[in-house]
Coordinates of C-alpha atoms in Angstrom, one line a residue:
M26 CA 14.0 5.2 -20.8
S27 CA 13.9 2.0 -22.7
R28 CA 11.8 -0.9 -21.3
A29 CA 15.0 -3.1 -20.6
K30 CA 16.7 -0.2 -18.7
E31 CA 13.4 0.3 -16.8
E32 CA 13.2 -3.3 -15.6
T33 CA 16.6 -3.0 -14.0
K34 CA 15.4 -0.5 -11.4
F35 CA 12.4 -0.5 -8.9
L36 CA 11.1 1.7 -6.2
L37 CA 11.0 1.0 -2.4
T38 CA 8.8 3.1 -0.1
Y39 CA 9.8 3.5 3.5
K40 CA 7.4 4.8 6.1
F41 CA 8.5 6.8 9.2
R42 CA 6.5 8.4 12.0
A43 CA 6.5 12.2 12.0
Y44 CA 6.4 14.5 15.0
P45 CA 5.3 17.9 13.6
S46 CA 5.1 20.9 16.1
A47 CA 1.9 22.6 16.6
L48 CA 2.6 25.4 14.1
L49 CA 3.9 22.9 11.3
E50 CA 0.9 20.7 11.9
Y51 CA -1.3 23.8 11.4
K52 CA 0.4 24.5 8.1
M53 CA 0.2 20.9 6.9
E54 CA -3.6 20.8 7.8
S55 CA -4.0 24.1 5.8
W56 CA -2.1 22.6 2.7
L57 CA -4.4 19.6 2.8
Y58 CA -7.4 21.9 2.7
I59 CA -6.0 23.8 -0.2
L60 CA -5.1 20.8 -2.0
C61 CA -8.5 19.2 -1.5
D62 CA -10.2 22.2 -3.0
L63 CA -7.9 22.3 -5.9
Y64 CA -8.5 18.5 -6.5
N65 CA -12.1 19.2 -6.5
H66 CA -11.8 22.3 -8.7
V67 CA -9.8 20.6 -11.5
L68 CA -12.0 17.4 -11.3
E69 CA -15.1 19.6 -11.9
E70 CA -13.5 21.4 -14.7
R71 CA -12.7 18.2 -16.6
K72 CA -16.3 16.9 -16.0
R73 CA -17.8 20.3 -17.0
A74 CA -15.7 20.5 -20.3
W75 CA -16.6 17.0 -21.5
K76 CA -20.4 17.5 -20.4
E77 CA -20.6 20.9 -22.3
E78 CA -18.3 20.8 -25.1
K79 CA -17.3 17.1 -25.3
K80 CA -13.7 18.3 -24.8
T81 CA -11.0 16.4 -23.0
I82 CA -8.8 18.3 -20.8
T83 CA -5.3 17.0 -20.2
Y84 CA -2.8 17.2 -17.3
S85 CA -0.6 19.5 -19.3
H86 CA -3.5 21.9 -20.1
Q87 CA -4.4 22.2 -16.3
Q88 CA -0.7 22.5 -15.2
N89 CA -0.3 25.6 -17.6
S90 CA -3.4 27.1 -16.1
L91 CA -1.9 26.9 -12.5
P92 CA -0.5 30.5 -12.6
E93 CA -3.9 32.0 -13.6
L94 CA -5.4 29.9 -10.7
K95 CA -2.8 31.4 -8.3
R96 CA -3.8 34.9 -9.4
K97 CA -7.4 34.1 -8.6
D98 CA -6.9 32.2 -5.5
P99 CA -3.7 33.7 -3.6
F100 CA -4.0 30.8 -1.1
L101 CA -2.4 28.4 -3.6
K102 CA 0.7 30.4 -3.4
L103 CA 1.2 29.0 0.1
V104 CA 1.6 25.6 -1.1
H105 CA 4.8 24.4 -2.9
S106 CA 4.4 24.5 -6.8
Q107 CA 5.5 20.8 -7.3
V108 CA 3.0 19.7 -4.6
L109 CA 0.3 21.5 -6.7
Q110 CA 1.4 19.7 -9.7
D111 CA 1.2 16.4 -7.9
C112 CA -2.4 17.3 -7.0
L113 CA -3.2 17.5 -10.7
R114 CA -1.5 14.4 -11.4
R115 CA -3.8 12.6 -9.0
V116 CA -6.7 13.8 -10.9
D117 CA -5.3 12.7 -14.1
N118 CA -4.3 9.2 -12.7
A119 CA -7.9 8.8 -11.3
F120 CA -9.2 9.3 -14.9
Q121 CA -6.6 7.1 -16.4
K122 CA -7.7 4.3 -14.0
F123 CA -11.3 5.0 -15.0
F124 CA -10.6 4.7 -18.8
R125 CA -8.5 1.5 -18.1
K126 CA -11.6 0.1 -16.3
E127 CA -9.6 -0.3 -13.3
A128 CA -11.8 2.0 -11.1
K129 CA -15.0 3.9 -10.9
Y130 CA -15.6 7.3 -12.3
P131 CA -13.6 9.8 -10.2
K132 CA -15.5 11.7 -7.5
K133 CA -15.0 14.7 -5.4
K134 CA -13.0 14.2 -2.3
K135 CA -14.1 15.1 1.3
L136 CA -11.4 16.9 3.3
S137 CA -11.4 13.9 5.6
R138 CA -10.4 11.7 2.8
Y139 CA -7.7 13.9 1.3
N140 CA -5.0 12.9 3.8
S141 CA -1.6 13.2 1.9
F142 CA 0.5 15.4 -0.2
T143 CA 3.7 14.7 -2.2
F144 CA 7.0 16.4 -3.0
P145 CA 7.8 14.6 -6.4
Q146 CA 11.4 15.8 -6.4
I147 CA 14.0 15.7 -3.9
W148 CA 17.2 16.4 -6.0
M149 CA 17.4 18.9 -8.8
K150 CA 20.1 19.6 -11.4
Q151 CA 21.3 23.2 -11.5
K152 CA 24.2 24.9 -13.2
D153 CA 27.0 26.1 -11.1
K154 CA 27.3 30.0 -11.5
L155 CA 31.1 29.8 -11.6
T156 CA 32.0 26.7 -13.6
G157 CA 28.7 26.0 -15.4
D158 CA 28.8 22.5 -14.7
L159 CA 25.6 20.6 -13.7
K160 CA 25.3 19.7 -10.1
L161 CA 22.7 17.9 -8.0
T162 CA 21.0 20.3 -5.4
E163 CA 18.8 19.1 -2.6
V164 CA 15.1 20.4 -2.7
I165 CA 14.5 18.6 0.5
K166 CA 17.2 18.1 3.1
L167 CA 17.4 15.2 5.6
E168 CA 19.6 16.1 8.6
R169 CA 20.3 13.2 11.2
K170 CA 19.8 14.5 14.8
N171 CA 20.9 11.4 16.7
N172 CA 20.4 7.6 16.3
R173 CA 16.8 7.7 16.7
F174 CA 15.5 11.0 15.1
A175 CA 16.3 13.1 12.1
Y176 CA 14.9 16.3 10.6
L177 CA 13.3 16.7 7.1
Y178 CA 13.5 20.5 5.9
L179 CA 10.4 20.7 3.7
P180 CA 10.2 23.8 1.2
K181 CA 7.5 26.3 2.4
L182 CA 6.8 24.1 5.4
G183 CA 9.9 24.0 7.6
K184 CA 11.6 21.5 9.8
L185 CA 9.8 18.1 10.4
K186 CA 11.0 15.7 12.9
I187 CA 10.8 12.1 12.0
R188 CA 11.7 8.7 13.6
L189 CA 14.5 7.3 11.4
H190 CA 14.3 3.7 12.5
R191 CA 16.3 2.5 9.6
E192 CA 19.0 3.9 7.2
I193 CA 18.1 4.8 3.8
D194 CA 20.2 5.9 0.7
W195 CA 19.3 9.6 0.7
V196 CA 21.1 10.2 -2.6
K197 CA 18.9 7.9 -4.4
A198 CA 15.6 9.0 -2.8
K199 CA 13.1 10.2 -5.3
T200 CA 9.8 11.4 -3.6
V201 CA 8.5 12.4 0.0
T202 CA 4.9 12.0 0.8
V203 CA 3.5 13.5 4.1
K204 CA 0.4 11.5 5.4
R205 CA -2.1 12.0 8.1
E206 CA -3.8 9.1 9.6
P207 CA -7.5 9.2 10.7
S208 CA -6.2 9.0 14.4
G209 CA -4.3 12.2 13.9
K210 CA -0.8 10.7 13.7
W211 CA 1.5 11.7 10.9
Y212 CA 3.9 9.8 8.7
V213 CA 6.4 10.5 6.1
C214 CA 6.9 8.0 3.2
I215 CA 10.1 8.1 1.4
T216 CA 10.6 6.5 -2.0
V217 CA 14.1 5.3 -3.0
E218 CA 15.3 3.9 -6.3
S219 CA 17.2 0.7 -6.2
E220 CA 18.9 -1.3 -8.6
L221 CA 17.5 -4.8 -9.3
E222 CA 20.9 -6.5 -10.2
Q223 CA 22.4 -5.5 -6.9
I224 CA 19.9 -7.7 -4.8
L225 CA 18.7 -10.3 -7.0
R226 CA 20.1 -13.9 -6.8
E227 CA 19.2 -16.9 -8.8
A228 CA 16.5 -19.1 -7.3
Q229 CA 17.6 -22.7 -6.9
E230 CA 15.6 -25.0 -4.6
K231 CA 12.5 -24.7 -2.5
A232 CA 9.0 -24.2 -3.8
V233 CA 5.7 -23.7 -1.9
G234 CA 2.0 -23.4 -2.7
I235 CA -0.1 -21.4 -0.4
D236 CA -3.9 -21.9 0.1
L237 CA -5.6 -18.9 1.6
G238 CA -8.7 -19.6 3.9
V239 CA -10.7 -18.2 6.8
K240 CA -10.3 -21.2 9.2
N241 CA -6.5 -21.2 8.6
L242 CA -5.2 -18.0 7.2
A243 CA -2.7 -19.8 5.1
T244 CA -1.9 -23.6 4.5
T245 CA 1.4 -24.5 2.8
S246 CA 2.1 -27.6 0.6
E247 CA 4.5 -28.5 3.1
G248 CA 2.0 -29.0 5.7
E249 CA 2.1 -25.8 7.8
F250 CA -1.2 -24.6 9.1
I251 CA -1.2 -20.8 9.9
Q252 CA -4.2 -19.9 12.0
H253 CA -6.3 -16.9 11.4
P254 CA -5.4 -14.4 14.1
K255 CA -8.7 -12.6 14.0
F256 CA -7.4 -9.1 15.1
L257 CA -10.8 -7.6 14.4
Q258 CA -12.6 -10.1 16.5
K259 CA -10.2 -9.5 19.6
L260 CA -11.1 -5.6 19.6
E261 CA -14.5 -5.8 18.2
K262 CA -16.4 -5.1 21.6
R263 CA -14.1 -2.1 22.3
L264 CA -14.6 -0.8 18.8
K265 CA -18.3 -1.1 18.9
R266 CA -18.3 0.7 22.3
E267 CA -16.3 3.6 21.0
Q268 CA -18.5 3.8 17.7
K269 CA -21.7 3.7 19.9
K270 CA -20.3 6.6 22.0
L271 CA -19.5 8.4 18.7
S272 CA -23.0 7.9 17.3
R273 CA -24.5 9.7 20.4
K274 CA -22.3 12.9 19.8
E275 CA -23.4 15.9 17.7
K276 CA -21.7 15.5 14.5
G277 CA -18.9 18.3 13.9
S278 CA -18.8 19.1 17.7
N279 CA -15.6 19.0 19.8
N280 CA -16.9 16.1 21.7
W281 CA -17.6 14.3 18.4
E282 CA -14.2 15.0 17.0
R283 CA -12.4 13.7 20.2
Q284 CA -14.6 10.7 20.1
R285 CA -13.9 10.2 16.4
K286 CA -10.1 10.1 17.2
R287 CA -10.6 7.5 19.9
A288 CA -12.6 5.1 17.5
A289 CA -9.9 5.8 14.8
K290 CA -7.2 4.8 17.2
V291 CA -8.9 1.5 17.7
H292 CA -9.3 0.9 14.0
E293 CA -5.4 2.0 13.6
K294 CA -4.5 -0.7 16.3
I295 CA -6.3 -3.4 14.5
R296 CA -4.7 -2.4 11.0
N297 CA -1.1 -2.1 12.6
A298 CA -1.5 -5.6 14.3
R299 CA -2.6 -7.1 11.1
R300 CA -0.1 -5.6 8.9
D301 CA 2.7 -6.5 11.4
F302 CA 1.6 -10.1 11.3
L303 CA 1.4 -10.1 7.5
H304 CA 4.8 -8.4 7.3
K305 CA 6.4 -11.2 9.5
L306 CA 4.5 -14.0 7.6
S307 CA 5.5 -12.6 4.1
R308 CA 9.1 -12.3 5.3
H309 CA 9.2 -16.0 6.5
L310 CA 7.8 -17.2 3.2
V311 CA 10.3 -15.3 1.0
N312 CA 13.3 -16.1 3.3
N313 CA 12.6 -20.0 3.2
Y314 CA 11.1 -20.6 -0.2
E315 CA 12.5 -19.8 -3.8
Y316 CA 9.1 -20.2 -5.7
I317 CA 5.7 -19.2 -4.0
S318 CA 2.4 -19.9 -5.6
F319 CA -0.8 -18.1 -4.6
E320 CA -4.3 -18.4 -6.0
N321 CA -5.4 -15.4 -8.1
L322 CA -8.6 -14.9 -6.0
N323 CA -11.4 -12.5 -7.0
I324 CA -11.5 -11.0 -3.4
R325 CA -14.1 -8.4 -4.3
G326 CA -16.4 -11.3 -5.4
L327 CA -15.8 -13.4 -2.4
V328 CA -16.7 -10.5 0.2
Q329 CA -20.1 -10.4 -1.4
N330 CA -20.9 -13.4 0.9
S331 CA -22.1 -11.4 4.0
S332 CA -21.4 -14.3 6.4
L333 CA -17.7 -14.6 5.4
A334 CA -16.9 -11.1 4.3
K335 CA -15.7 -9.8 7.8
L336 CA -13.3 -12.9 8.1
I337 CA -12.0 -12.4 4.6
L338 CA -11.3 -8.8 5.0
D339 CA -9.7 -9.2 8.4
A340 CA -7.4 -11.9 7.1
G341 CA -5.8 -9.4 4.5
W342 CA -5.2 -12.1 1.7
G343 CA -4.5 -9.3 -0.9
T344 CA -2.1 -7.4 1.5
L345 CA -0.1 -10.7 2.1
I346 CA 0.2 -11.4 -1.5
T347 CA 1.4 -7.9 -2.1
F348 CA 3.9 -7.9 0.8
A349 CA 5.3 -11.3 -0.4
T350 CA 5.5 -10.1 -4.0
Y351 CA 7.8 -7.0 -3.2
K352 CA 9.8 -8.9 -0.6
A353 CA 10.5 -11.5 -3.1
V354 CA 12.1 -9.2 -5.4
T355 CA 14.7 -8.2 -2.8
A356 CA 15.1 -11.9 -1.7
G357 CA 15.7 -13.4 -5.2
A358 CA 12.6 -15.3 -5.1
R359 CA 9.5 -15.6 -7.5
V360 CA 6.0 -15.2 -6.7
V361 CA 3.2 -16.2 -9.1
R362 CA -0.7 -16.3 -8.9
V363 CA -2.5 -19.2 -10.5
D364 CA -6.1 -20.0 -11.7
P365 CA -8.0 -21.0 -8.5
S366 CA -10.4 -23.3 -10.4
Y367 CA -10.8 -26.6 -9.0
T368 CA -7.8 -26.5 -6.6
T369 CA -9.9 -27.7 -3.8
Q370 CA -11.8 -30.3 -5.7
D371 CA -9.1 -32.1 -7.8
C372 CA -7.1 -34.7 -5.9
S373 CA -3.4 -33.8 -5.7
V374 CA -2.4 -37.4 -6.1
C375 CA -4.3 -38.7 -8.9
G376 CA -6.1 -35.6 -10.4
F377 CA -9.7 -37.2 -9.9
R378 CA -12.2 -34.4 -9.3
V379 CA -14.1 -34.6 -5.9
P380 CA -16.9 -32.1 -5.6
K381 CA -17.1 -30.8 -2.0
T382 CA -19.3 -28.3 0.1
L383 CA -17.7 -25.6 2.3
A384 CA -18.7 -27.7 5.3
E385 CA -16.4 -30.7 4.2
R386 CA -13.0 -30.2 5.7
L387 CA -11.5 -33.6 4.5
H388 CA -10.6 -34.5 0.9
R389 CA -11.5 -38.3 0.4
C390 CA -10.7 -39.5 -3.1
P391 CA -12.8 -42.5 -4.2
E392 CA -10.4 -43.1 -7.1
C393 CA -7.0 -43.6 -5.2
G394 CA -8.3 -43.7 -1.6
T395 CA -6.3 -40.6 -0.5
V396 CA -7.5 -38.8 2.7
M397 CA -6.2 -35.4 3.6
D398 CA -7.1 -32.1 4.7
R399 CA -8.9 -30.1 2.0
D400 CA -6.7 -27.0 2.4
Y401 CA -3.6 -29.0 2.3
N402 CA -4.8 -30.9 -0.9
A403 CA -5.5 -27.4 -2.4
S404 CA -2.2 -26.0 -1.5
V405 CA -0.4 -28.9 -3.4
N406 CA -2.4 -28.3 -6.4
I407 CA -1.7 -24.6 -6.2
L408 CA 2.1 -25.4 -6.1
K409 CA 1.7 -27.7 -9.3
K410 CA 0.0 -25.0 -11.1
G411 CA 2.7 -22.4 -10.1
L412 CA 5.4 -24.7 -11.2
A413 CA 3.8 -25.1 -14.5
H414 CA 3.5 -21.3 -14.7
L415 CA 7.0 -20.4 -13.8
T416 CA 8.5 -21.2 -17.2
G417 CA 10.3 -18.0 -17.6
G418 CA 10.7 -14.3 -16.6
R419 CA 11.0 -13.0 -13.1
V420 CA 8.9 -10.8 -10.7
G421 CA 9.8 -7.2 -10.7
A422 CA 8.3 -3.9 -10.1
T423 CA 9.2 -0.5 -11.8
R424 CA 6.3 1.6 -10.3
T425 CA 5.2 2.6 -6.6
Y426 CA 2.4 4.4 -5.1
A427 CA 2.4 7.0 -2.4
C428 CA 2.5 5.7 1.1
G429 CA 0.0 2.9 1.3
E430 CA -1.9 3.8 -1.9
S431 CA -1.2 0.4 -3.4
T432 CA -2.8 -2.0 -5.8
G433 CA -4.2 -3.9 -3.0
G434 CA -2.9 -7.2 -4.3
A435 CA -4.9 -6.7 -7.7
P436 CA -3.7 -9.0 -10.4
S437 CA -1.7 -7.8 -13.3
E438 CA -1.4 -9.4 -16.9
G439 CA 0.1 -12.6 -17.0
G440 CA -0.3 -13.7 -13.5
V441 CA 2.8 -11.4 -12.3
S442 CA 2.1 -8.7 -9.7
H443 CA 3.5 -5.2 -9.7
P444 CA 2.7 -3.9 -6.3
S445 CA 3.6 -0.7 -4.4
L446 CA 6.9 -1.6 -2.7
K447 CA 6.2 -1.1 1.0
Q448 CA 9.3 -1.7 3.1
E449 CA 9.6 -2.6 6.7
S450 CA 12.3 -4.0 9.0
H451 CA 13.8 -7.4 7.7
T452 CA 13.0 -10.1 10.3
G453 CA 13.6 -13.6 9.1
L454 CA 11.7 -16.2 11.2
P455 CA 12.3 -19.9 11.5
G456 CA 9.9 -22.4 10.1
G457 CA 7.8 -24.9 12.0
S458 CA 4.3 -26.4 12.4
N459 CA 3.1 -24.0 15.0
L460 CA 3.9 -20.9 12.9
Y461 CA 1.2 -18.8 14.3
R462 CA 2.5 -19.0 17.9
K463 CA 6.0 -17.7 16.5
L464 CA 4.5 -15.0 14.4
R465 CA 2.0 -13.8 16.8
P466 CA 2.9 -10.0 18.0

């Protein structure tokens, strides 16, 4: 596919809650065990080949060796062949990221960390036996039960009940990923291909700069101060209590497993509340502004500060930028990331540089006499840099990752982000100075 043609399409991933029966859950757990073992086996095969023979093993080589592996290990035959191939692709992707210096050297996975598997093909072209014409055949079928629930018929697994909270274009569906959360809940992530031209519109008017912080999660160049919700702080006592109980249990026992799930549910509650807030905030931004500028922050470096690390991670800066970026595609807006250097120190009125400590919350310019909040001053500077950056091109995405395995807001070349496109219900929210009160779940 040509580059020009590829840029007209992008992928959206929709996440639905799944309710497997006891038998189906047992099968899916078995699949995860088999796939985790296969992942570690092919990973070790690559490492051993390079260490002993200085030989690089490719994905194609390991895919061709799958039939031999099935003869040696009959349990592999229980898993759908394309799911096995996707497991090999995950290993290959891990090495490709390492070679591009985007990740560390791949390591073996624990069973508790291998929590999803993917069917990479939903529709398959087959020849009609009578006419000889090519036709599309469903590998995975979606059957609507009622207004709330539907059934997914997964090969070699069976019927999986899901909560279909929104309509999707099943004809354009590309992949299905089944994921188990640490709390024991199951989800299904369905990736759907969309045409960019069908939903883009020309951006016209409003632009905004966003300064991300720990006192206020976001400060806009229009003077809106969005408070840090501090979801972790609200449930931290309960989380510590559950984790303390967990530490007293014998690891691996039934009591330990029950308590682990209780602690995981608290973590999940915090994560869901944070993601819900960030979804609503990002939706508000893309619905109200045509151009959105963020700082290209080195979040990994910032969290090295032990006194601020918890607040920074709880704020979810990278997640907010990722959500805003993919929503901007569907809203016809543009998101850019700008160099954060001196955005706090430079005066947004005259440009004079005023050094500040973290404790100084006001910007006082001795050159022009301007006095304003330091975060607001920074947001105006971010907006100016963003408008200078937006000289051409548009934000888009042609790639997606399975069910939450996103770039985490990592910057890409040229300041334009290409995130995983994780979709949620569209809820536009009105603006206002007390935005936190309106967005609070």
